[in-house]
Amino acid sequence: MAEPINVVVTGAAGQIAYSLLYQLAAGSVFGPEQPINLRLLDIKPMMDILQGVVMELEDLALPLLRDVLPTADAGVAFKDAAAAFLVGAMPRKQGMERKDLLAANVKIFKDQGEALEKFARKDIKVLVVGNPANTNALICSHYAPSIPKENFTAMTRLDQNRAQAALASRLGVQVDKVKNVIIWGNHSSTQYPDATHAVADLPGKGSVKVSLAVNDNAWLNGEFLETIQKRGAAVIAARKMSSAMSAAKAAGDHMRDWWFGTKPGQWVSMGVVSDGSYGIPKDVVFSFPVNIKDKKFEIVQGLEISDFARSKLDITAKELEEERAEAHQVLMP
Ligand code: NAX
């Protein structure tokens, strides 16, 4: 059996981590042959609660789970880490402006970037879940210059899963019969869920373009798009808490595909540092469709972008440029 790898989960006492940790310990992300050491980072006031999570991890009695270390010290958590789920972030409190939230969070991700730079493996794979996820990932990468920027990604997989499920429901097929729906841009309400290039495997018809199968562009460019953009808010309104089970599942999906690769002919959406593809400004973390092989992703090239899509891409890119400017303002006034 392989040597254990160190896997970090930040915000480890929170609700997403609570669902994520089981998946990691059970081998459904890094595979059934890969033992793991868990490094659980949270803030000092959460250490008692975290101890309860550690007890439950022990009680899982899962053989792949080797060493579990709860800590409030980022240097300890990131030591020799091979993978990190950066879930922990400052939640929006009542009366807090979006700007204040961004300011609090970019400082956290600056500190964690610096700790990654000093202590983590140089081939570490970092998935940022904590919001604003795209800009947090950019900041983190910026403060860890010796780790390739391709090793920092932000999660839009939950949005992709939501979009795939909504299309499957509309077409009356199982969710795995729909593929290649794209989330472009920011993990925020400006994201562009794009079904233009998606295909569905329909009974008796084989592979059909989703746009032809749905045959209702007004729905695809209207209700579908808005439902996915606002799905997070709808879950909060109903559950009085934000998405956790589905967010943890998506984080597992994202990392598993990064680790093991995507299936031939299928792409997934990830927030990655833009290389200028599709006319998106460089140096923002933008969600693109990617193929993954040998633990490296490549942005899918050559997709046709309609005028409608262009306008949506520009809106979400502009928001990310604004977030980047605000982050720089906080960190380098
Ligand atoms: P919780 O409030 O349940 O947990 C967050 C945990 O992070 C808490 O235990 C807190 O003490 C900890 N934390 C705060 N500052 C920290 C720091 N500096 N270092 C380590 N830990 C720290 O939130 P939860 O529901 O788990 O959500 C976590 C984050 O995921 C939030 O920012 C949330 O907005 C974001 N989400 C991102 C999604 C995505 O698709 N990218 C979807 C789900 C979710 O909304």
Short mmCIF file of N, CA and C in Angstrom, two decimals, residues 22 25-27 57-66:
data_model
loop_
_atom_site.label_atom_id
_atom_site.label_comp_id
_atom_site.label_asym_id
_atom_site.label_seq_id
_atom_site.Cartn_x
_atom_site.Cartn_y
_atom_site.Cartn_z
N TYR A 22 -15.72 12.74 6.05
CA TYR A 22 -16.08 11.32 5.88
C TYR A 22 -15.66 10.81 4.50
N ALA A 25 -11.90 10.24 4.48
CA ALA A 25 -11.48 9.09 5.30
C ALA A 25 -11.92 7.77 4.67
N ALA A 26 -13.02 7.81 3.93
CA ALA A 26 -13.55 6.57 3.34
C ALA A 26 -12.85 6.22 2.02
N GLY A 27 -12.02 7.13 1.51
CA GLY A 27 -11.27 6.81 0.27
C GLY A 27 -12.03 7.18 -0.99
N LEU A 57 -14.16 11.05 13.97
CA LEU A 57 -13.29 10.47 12.93
C LEU A 57 -12.69 9.15 13.43
N GLU A 58 -12.29 9.14 14.69
CA GLU A 58 -11.77 7.89 15.28
C GLU A 58 -12.84 6.81 15.24
N ASP A 59 -14.06 7.23 15.60
CA ASP A 59 -15.15 6.27 15.72
C ASP A 59 -15.64 5.75 14.37
N LEU A 60 -15.19 6.38 13.28
CA LEU A 60 -15.53 5.85 11.95
C LEU A 60 -14.90 4.48 11.75
N ALA A 61 -13.76 4.27 12.42
CA ALA A 61 -13.02 3.00 12.31
C ALA A 61 -12.74 2.67 10.84
N LEU A 62 -12.13 3.64 10.15
CA LEU A 62 -11.81 3.44 8.74
C LEU A 62 -10.30 3.23 8.57
N PRO A 63 -9.90 2.16 7.92
CA PRO A 63 -8.48 1.81 7.88
C PRO A 63 -7.59 2.76 7.08
N LEU A 64 -8.16 3.50 6.11
CA LEU A 64 -7.31 4.42 5.32
C LEU A 64 -6.90 5.64 6.12
N LEU A 65 -7.67 5.93 7.16
CA LEU A 65 -7.39 7.13 7.94
C LEU A 65 -6.31 6.81 8.97
N ARG A 66 -5.14 7.43 8.83
CA ARG A 66 -4.03 7.14 9.73
C ARG A 66 -3.99 8.18 10.84
#
